[in-house]
Amino acid sequence: MNADSSQLYGAVTSLWTIVAGVVLSFLVVPATVYYLLVVRTAAAPGWPSVGLAGGIAMVPGLVMGTLGLWVAARG
């Protein structure tokens, strides 16, 4: 394996990681929060749906921040 193919493989791996982070941030997390707050509005007593939804809603910021730092560190 020469140097060019190893750099290409690293770039493709980085791209898939970034795409997965964006999909998680823009599709999975909002759908989960929507389900917890709109579809499943009547929560059982003691079920922390609002707290859980708030915790899940913070995930995109963490994912995007982590990906930004990771991409910046890789150069």
PDB file of N, CA and C in Angstrom:
ATOM      1  N   MET A   1       0.840  -1.172   0.000  1.00  0.00           N
ATOM      2  CA  MET A   1       0.000   0.000   0.000  1.00  0.00           C
ATOM      3  C   MET A   1       0.889   1.241   0.000  1.00  0.00           C
ATOM      4  N   ASN A   2       0.718   2.081  -0.988  1.00  0.00           N
ATOM      5  CA  ASN A   2       1.556   3.272  -1.050  1.00  0.00           C
ATOM      6  C   ASN A   2       0.950   4.413  -0.232  1.00  0.00           C
ATOM      7  N   ALA A   3       1.658   5.512  -0.174  1.00  0.00           N
ATOM      8  CA  ALA A   3       1.245   6.641   0.677  1.00  0.00           C
ATOM      9  C   ALA A   3      -0.053   7.272   0.181  1.00  0.00           C
ATOM     10  N   ASP A   4      -0.248   7.309  -1.145  1.00  0.00           N
ATOM     11  CA  ASP A   4      -1.456   7.944  -1.680  1.00  0.00           C
ATOM     12  C   ASP A   4      -2.714   7.180  -1.298  1.00  0.00           C
ATOM     13  N   SER A   5      -2.673   5.860  -1.382  1.00  0.00           N
ATOM     14  CA  SER A   5      -3.871   5.087  -1.049  1.00  0.00           C
ATOM     15  C   SER A   5      -4.175   5.131   0.443  1.00  0.00           C
ATOM     16  N   SER A   6      -3.157   5.210   1.291  1.00  0.00           N
ATOM     17  CA  SER A   6      -3.426   5.299   2.724  1.00  0.00           C
ATOM     18  C   SER A   6      -4.031   6.653   3.077  1.00  0.00           C
ATOM     19  N   GLN A   7      -3.604   7.713   2.398  1.00  0.00           N
ATOM     20  CA  GLN A   7      -4.204   9.026   2.638  1.00  0.00           C
ATOM     21  C   GLN A   7      -5.644   9.059   2.144  1.00  0.00           C
ATOM     22  N   LEU A   8      -5.913   8.413   1.016  1.00  0.00           N
ATOM     23  CA  LEU A   8      -7.270   8.361   0.489  1.00  0.00           C
ATOM     24  C   LEU A   8      -8.177   7.591   1.434  1.00  0.00           C
ATOM     25  N   TYR A   9      -7.704   6.473   1.954  1.00  0.00           N
ATOM     26  CA  TYR A   9      -8.510   5.687   2.889  1.00  0.00           C
ATOM     27  C   TYR A   9      -8.819   6.494   4.140  1.00  0.00           C
ATOM     28  N   GLY A  10      -7.856   7.251   4.641  1.00  0.00           N
ATOM     29  CA  GLY A  10      -8.088   8.098   5.806  1.00  0.00           C
ATOM     30  C   GLY A  10      -9.119   9.174   5.521  1.00  0.00           C
ATOM     31  N   ALA A  11      -9.084   9.747   4.321  1.00  0.00           N
ATOM     32  CA  ALA A  11     -10.051  10.784   3.956  1.00  0.00           C
ATOM     33  C   ALA A  11     -11.451  10.205   3.844  1.00  0.00           C
ATOM     34  N   VAL A  12     -11.580   9.010   3.275  1.00  0.00           N
ATOM     35  CA  VAL A  12     -12.891   8.374   3.145  1.00  0.00           C
ATOM     36  C   VAL A  12     -13.439   8.020   4.515  1.00  0.00           C
ATOM     37  N   THR A  13     -12.596   7.505   5.391  1.00  0.00           N
ATOM     38  CA  THR A  13     -13.034   7.177   6.746  1.00  0.00           C
ATOM     39  C   THR A  13     -13.491   8.433   7.475  1.00  0.00           C
ATOM     40  N   SER A  14     -12.774   9.516   7.329  1.00  0.00           N
ATOM     41  CA  SER A  14     -13.158  10.768   7.966  1.00  0.00           C
ATOM     42  C   SER A  14     -14.487  11.262   7.422  1.00  0.00           C
ATOM     43  N   LEU A  15     -14.691  11.143   6.119  1.00  0.00           N
ATOM     44  CA  LEU A  15     -15.931  11.600   5.506  1.00  0.00           C
ATOM     45  C   LEU A  15     -17.122  10.808   6.032  1.00  0.00           C
ATOM     46  N   TRP A  16     -16.995   9.493   6.140  1.00  0.00           N
ATOM     47  CA  TRP A  16     -18.104   8.681   6.650  1.00  0.00           C
ATOM     48  C   TRP A  16     -18.395   8.995   8.109  1.00  0.00           C
ATOM     49  N   THR A  17     -17.379   9.289   8.886  1.00  0.00           N
ATOM     50  CA  THR A  17     -17.590   9.666  10.282  1.00  0.00           C
ATOM     51  C   THR A  17     -18.345  10.983  10.370  1.00  0.00           C
ATOM     52  N   ILE A  18     -17.985  11.926   9.533  1.00  0.00           N
ATOM     53  CA  ILE A  18     -18.656  13.224   9.535  1.00  0.00           C
ATOM     54  C   ILE A  18     -20.099  13.082   9.064  1.00  0.00           C
ATOM     55  N   VAL A  19     -20.324  12.305   8.013  1.00  0.00           N
ATOM     56  CA  VAL A  19     -21.692  12.089   7.520  1.00  0.00           C
ATOM     57  C   VAL A  19     -22.544  11.418   8.591  1.00  0.00           C
ATOM     58  N   ALA A  20     -21.987  10.439   9.290  1.00  0.00           N
ATOM     59  CA  ALA A  20     -22.735   9.773  10.363  1.00  0.00           C
ATOM     60  C   ALA A  20     -23.073  10.753  11.484  1.00  0.00           C
ATOM     61  N   GLY A  21     -22.154  11.628  11.834  1.00  0.00           N
ATOM     62  CA  GLY A  21     -22.423  12.628  12.865  1.00  0.00           C
ATOM     63  C   GLY A  21     -23.498  13.614  12.454  1.00  0.00           C
ATOM     64  N   VAL A  22     -23.484  14.018  11.187  1.00  0.00           N
ATOM     65  CA  VAL A  22     -24.504  14.946  10.692  1.00  0.00           C
ATOM     66  C   VAL A  22     -25.871  14.274  10.661  1.00  0.00           C
ATOM     67  N   VAL A  23     -25.926  13.027  10.198  1.00  0.00           N
ATOM     68  CA  VAL A  23     -27.202  12.298  10.185  1.00  0.00           C
ATOM     69  C   VAL A  23     -27.734  12.136  11.599  1.00  0.00           C
ATOM     70  N   LEU A  24     -26.864  11.797  12.533  1.00  0.00           N
ATOM     71  CA  LEU A  24     -27.282  11.668  13.926  1.00  0.00           C
ATOM     72  C   LEU A  24     -27.825  12.989  14.449  1.00  0.00           C
ATOM     73  N   SER A  25     -27.140  14.076  14.148  1.00  0.00           N
ATOM     74  CA  SER A  25     -27.534  15.382  14.677  1.00  0.00           C
ATOM     75  C   SER A  25     -28.810  15.921  14.056  1.00  0.00           C
ATOM     76  N   PHE A  26     -28.995  15.712  12.766  1.00  0.00           N
ATOM     77  CA  PHE A  26     -30.128  16.333  12.074  1.00  0.00           C
ATOM     78  C   PHE A  26     -31.339  15.427  11.909  1.00  0.00           C
ATOM     79  N   LEU A  27     -31.191  14.117  12.041  1.00  0.00           N
ATOM     80  CA  LEU A  27     -32.327  13.223  11.836  1.00  0.00           C
ATOM     81  C   LEU A  27     -32.697  12.412  13.070  1.00  0.00           C
ATOM     82  N   VAL A  28     -31.748  11.709  13.637  1.00  0.00           N
ATOM     83  CA  VAL A  28     -32.047  10.774  14.721  1.00  0.00           C
ATOM     84  C   VAL A  28     -32.439  11.502  16.002  1.00  0.00           C
ATOM     85  N   VAL A  29     -31.671  12.481  16.404  1.00  0.00           N
ATOM     86  CA  VAL A  29     -31.947  13.182  17.666  1.00  0.00           C
ATOM     87  C   VAL A  29     -33.259  13.964  17.605  1.00  0.00           C
ATOM     88  N   PRO A  30     -33.522  14.760  16.563  1.00  0.00           N
ATOM     89  CA  PRO A  30     -34.820  15.443  16.525  1.00  0.00           C
ATOM     90  C   PRO A  30     -36.004  14.482  16.479  1.00  0.00           C
ATOM     91  N   ALA A  31     -35.863  13.371  15.771  1.00  0.00           N
ATOM     92  CA  ALA A  31     -36.954  12.394  15.730  1.00  0.00           C
ATOM     93  C   ALA A  31     -37.204  11.794  17.107  1.00  0.00           C
ATOM     94  N   THR A  32     -36.157  11.525  17.857  1.00  0.00           N
ATOM     95  CA  THR A  32     -36.310  10.968  19.203  1.00  0.00           C
ATOM     96  C   THR A  32     -36.947  11.979  20.145  1.00  0.00           C
ATOM     97  N   VAL A  33     -36.508  13.220  20.087  1.00  0.00           N
ATOM     98  CA  VAL A  33     -37.090  14.259  20.943  1.00  0.00           C
ATOM     99  C   VAL A  33     -38.551  14.491  20.565  1.00  0.00           C
ATOM    100  N   TYR A  34     -38.865  14.495  19.280  1.00  0.00           N
ATOM    101  CA  TYR A  34     -40.252  14.641  18.834  1.00  0.00           C
ATOM    102  C   TYR A  34     -41.108  13.501  19.379  1.00  0.00           C
ATOM    103  N   TYR A  35     -40.594  12.292  19.303  1.00  0.00           N
ATOM    104  CA  TYR A  35     -41.340  11.148  19.823  1.00  0.00           C
ATOM    105  C   TYR A  35     -41.588  11.292  21.323  1.00  0.00           C
ATOM    106  N   LEU A  36     -40.576  11.686  22.067  1.00  0.00           N
ATOM    107  CA  LEU A  36     -40.724  11.788  23.518  1.00  0.00           C
ATOM    108  C   LEU A  36     -41.662  12.910  23.943  1.00  0.00           C
ATOM    109  N   LEU A  37     -41.664  14.029  23.233  1.00  0.00           N
ATOM    110  CA  LEU A  37     -42.451  15.181  23.664  1.00  0.00           C
ATOM    111  C   LEU A  37     -43.813  15.300  22.988  1.00  0.00           C
ATOM    112  N   VAL A  38     -43.963  14.794  21.766  1.00  0.00           N
ATOM    113  CA  VAL A  38     -45.219  14.983  21.036  1.00  0.00           C
ATOM    114  C   VAL A  38     -46.021  13.693  20.949  1.00  0.00           C
ATOM    115  N   VAL A  39     -45.400  12.630  20.497  1.00  0.00           N
ATOM    116  CA  VAL A  39     -46.127  11.376  20.311  1.00  0.00           C
ATOM    117  C   VAL A  39     -46.466  10.742  21.645  1.00  0.00           C
ATOM    118  N   ARG A  40     -45.524  10.734  22.546  1.00  0.00           N
ATOM    119  CA  ARG A  40     -45.701  10.072  23.837  1.00  0.00           C
ATOM    120  C   ARG A  40     -45.859  11.130  24.927  1.00  0.00           C
ATOM    121  N   THR A  41     -46.912  11.917  24.815  1.00  0.00           N
ATOM    122  CA  THR A  41     -47.072  13.044  25.732  1.00  0.00           C
ATOM    123  C   THR A  41     -47.466  12.611  27.130  1.00  0.00           C
ATOM    124  N   ALA A  42     -48.270  11.574  27.258  1.00  0.00           N
ATOM    125  CA  ALA A  42     -48.725  11.134  28.580  1.00  0.00           C
ATOM    126  C   ALA A  42     -47.713  10.153  29.150  1.00  0.00           C
ATOM    127  N   ALA A  43     -46.756  10.684  29.875  1.00  0.00           N
ATOM    128  CA  ALA A  43     -45.725   9.839  30.473  1.00  0.00           C
ATOM    129  C   ALA A  43     -46.225   9.280  31.796  1.00  0.00           C
ATOM    130  N   ALA A  44     -45.780   8.098  32.111  1.00  0.00           N
ATOM    131  CA  ALA A  44     -46.130   7.482  33.390  1.00  0.00           C
ATOM    132  C   ALA A  44     -45.475   8.268  34.523  1.00  0.00           C
ATOM    133  N   PRO A  45     -46.090   8.270  35.695  1.00  0.00           N
ATOM    134  CA  PRO A  45     -45.473   8.976  36.828  1.00  0.00           C
ATOM    135  C   PRO A  45     -44.071   8.427  37.113  1.00  0.00           C
ATOM    136  N   GLY A  46     -43.154   9.325  37.286  1.00  0.00           N
ATOM    137  CA  GLY A  46     -41.782   8.912  37.555  1.00  0.00           C
ATOM    138  C   GLY A  46     -40.948   8.725  36.299  1.00  0.00           C
ATOM    139  N   TRP A  47     -41.563   8.785  35.132  1.00  0.00           N
ATOM    140  CA  TRP A  47     -40.809   8.633  33.886  1.00  0.00           C
ATOM    141  C   TRP A  47     -40.276   9.999  33.470  1.00  0.00           C
ATOM    142  N   PRO A  48     -38.991  10.168  33.455  1.00  0.00           N
ATOM    143  CA  PRO A  48     -38.425  11.498  33.182  1.00  0.00           C
ATOM    144  C   PRO A  48     -38.337  11.800  31.689  1.00  0.00           C
ATOM    145  N   SER A  49     -39.487  11.858  31.001  1.00  0.00           N
ATOM    146  CA  SER A  49     -39.444  12.057  29.548  1.00  0.00           C
ATOM    147  C   SER A  49     -38.917  13.433  29.173  1.00  0.00           C
ATOM    148  N   VAL A  50     -39.269  14.455  29.944  1.00  0.00           N
ATOM    149  CA  VAL A  50     -38.790  15.794  29.616  1.00  0.00           C
ATOM    150  C   VAL A  50     -37.284  15.892  29.873  1.00  0.00           C
ATOM    151  N   GLY A  51     -36.829  15.353  30.985  1.00  0.00           N
ATOM    152  CA  GLY A  51     -35.395  15.354  31.267  1.00  0.00           C
ATOM    153  C   GLY A  51     -34.617  14.525  30.268  1.00  0.00           C
ATOM    154  N   LEU A  52     -35.182  13.386  29.891  1.00  0.00           N
ATOM    155  CA  LEU A  52     -34.539  12.529  28.897  1.00  0.00           C
ATOM    156  C   LEU A  52     -34.490  13.232  27.545  1.00  0.00           C
ATOM    157  N   ALA A  53     -35.585  13.869  27.167  1.00  0.00           N
ATOM    158  CA  ALA A  53     -35.610  14.594  25.896  1.00  0.00           C
ATOM    159  C   ALA A  53     -34.600  15.737  25.908  1.00  0.00           C
ATOM    160  N   GLY A  54     -34.482  16.433  27.035  1.00  0.00           N
ATOM    161  CA  GLY A  54     -33.497  17.508  27.138  1.00  0.00           C
ATOM    162  C   GLY A  54     -32.075  16.989  27.029  1.00  0.00           C
ATOM    163  N   GLY A  55     -31.811  15.855  27.657  1.00  0.00           N
ATOM    164  CA  GLY A  55     -30.485  15.249  27.558  1.00  0.00           C
ATOM    165  C   GLY A  55     -30.161  14.812  26.142  1.00  0.00           C
ATOM    166  N   ILE A  56     -31.145  14.217  25.483  1.00  0.00           N
ATOM    167  CA  ILE A  56     -30.943  13.786  24.098  1.00  0.00           C
ATOM    168  C   ILE A  56     -30.790  14.992  23.179  1.00  0.00           C
ATOM    169  N   ALA A  57     -31.498  16.080  23.493  1.00  0.00           N
ATOM    170  CA  ALA A  57     -31.420  17.282  22.653  1.00  0.00           C
ATOM    171  C   ALA A  57     -30.035  17.917  22.696  1.00  0.00           C
ATOM    172  N   MET A  58     -29.248  17.633  23.716  1.00  0.00           N
ATOM    173  CA  MET A  58     -27.892  18.184  23.793  1.00  0.00           C
ATOM    174  C   MET A  58     -26.886  17.387  22.975  1.00  0.00           C
ATOM    175  N   VAL A  59     -27.250  16.207  22.517  1.00  0.00           N
ATOM    176  CA  VAL A  59     -26.321  15.344  21.787  1.00  0.00           C
ATOM    177  C   VAL A  59     -25.790  15.992  20.505  1.00  0.00           C
ATOM    178  N   PRO A  60     -26.623  16.662  19.670  1.00  0.00           N
ATOM    179  CA  PRO A  60     -26.057  17.240  18.443  1.00  0.00           C
ATOM    180  C   PRO A  60     -24.921  18.222  18.693  1.00  0.00           C
ATOM    181  N   GLY A  61     -25.044  19.037  19.722  1.00  0.00           N
ATOM    182  CA  GLY A  61     -23.967  19.975  20.032  1.00  0.00           C
ATOM    183  C   GLY A  61     -22.684  19.261  20.398  1.00  0.00           C
ATOM    184  N   LEU A  62     -22.808  18.221  21.178  1.00  0.00           N
ATOM    185  CA  LEU A  62     -21.623  17.447  21.552  1.00  0.00           C
ATOM    186  C   LEU A  62     -21.013  16.747  20.342  1.00  0.00           C
ATOM    187  N   VAL A  63     -21.868  16.163  19.505  1.00  0.00           N
ATOM    188  CA  VAL A  63     -21.371  15.444  18.326  1.00  0.00           C
ATOM    189  C   VAL A  63     -20.692  16.406  17.360  1.00  0.00           C
ATOM    190  N   MET A  64     -21.349  17.529  17.060  1.00  0.00           N
ATOM    191  CA  MET A  64     -20.771  18.467  16.102  1.00  0.00           C
ATOM    192  C   MET A  64     -19.499  19.114  16.652  1.00  0.00           C
ATOM    193  N   GLY A  65     -19.475  19.424  17.941  1.00  0.00           N
ATOM    194  CA  GLY A  65     -18.263  19.977  18.540  1.00  0.00           C
ATOM    195  C   GLY A  65     -17.115  18.993  18.510  1.00  0.00           C
ATOM    196  N   THR A  66     -17.404  17.745  18.830  1.00  0.00           N
ATOM    197  CA  THR A  66     -16.379  16.703  18.802  1.00  0.00           C
ATOM    198  C   THR A  66     -15.859  16.491  17.391  1.00  0.00           C
ATOM    199  N   LEU A  67     -16.771  16.436  16.415  1.00  0.00           N
ATOM    200  CA  LEU A  67     -16.340  16.271  15.028  1.00  0.00           C
ATOM    201  C   LEU A  67     -15.508  17.466  14.562  1.00  0.00           C
ATOM    202  N   GLY A  68     -15.887  18.670  14.961  1.00  0.00           N
ATOM    203  CA  GLY A  68     -15.115  19.851  14.586  1.00  0.00           C
ATOM    204  C   GLY A  68     -13.705  19.814  15.145  1.00  0.00           C
ATOM    205  N   LEU A  69     -13.582  19.442  16.404  1.00  0.00           N
ATOM    206  CA  LEU A  69     -12.250  19.332  17.010  1.00  0.00           C
ATOM    207  C   LEU A  69     -11.437  18.221  16.364  1.00  0.00           C
ATOM    208  N   TRP A  70     -12.096  17.107  16.046  1.00  0.00           N
ATOM    209  CA  TRP A  70     -11.405  15.969  15.435  1.00  0.00           C
ATOM    210  C   TRP A  70     -10.890  16.337  14.047  1.00  0.00           C
ATOM    211  N   VAL A  71     -11.737  17.009  13.250  1.00  0.00           N
ATOM    212  CA  VAL A  71     -11.319  17.409  11.904  1.00  0.00           C
ATOM    213  C   VAL A  71     -10.200  18.445  11.985  1.00  0.00           C
ATOM    214  N   ALA A  72     -10.303  19.386  12.920  1.00  0.00           N
ATOM    215  CA  ALA A  72      -9.252  20.396  13.072  1.00  0.00           C
ATOM    216  C   ALA A  72      -7.930  19.764  13.495  1.00  0.00           C
ATOM    217  N   ALA A  73      -7.991  18.757  14.348  1.00  0.00           N
ATOM    218  CA  ALA A  73      -6.769  18.097  14.803  1.00  0.00           C
ATOM    219  C   ALA A  73      -6.123  17.282  13.684  1.00  0.00           C
ATOM    220  N   ARG A  74      -6.941  16.735  12.798  1.00  0.00           N
ATOM    221  CA  ARG A  74      -6.398  15.942  11.694  1.00  0.00           C
ATOM    222  C   ARG A  74      -5.788  16.814  10.611  1.00  0.00           C
ATOM    223  N   GLY A  75      -6.217  18.051  10.544  1.00  0.00           N
ATOM    224  CA  GLY A  75      -5.642  18.986   9.578  1.00  0.00           C
ATOM    225  C   GLY A  75      -6.247  18.886   8.263  1.00  0.00           C
TER     226      GLY A  75
END
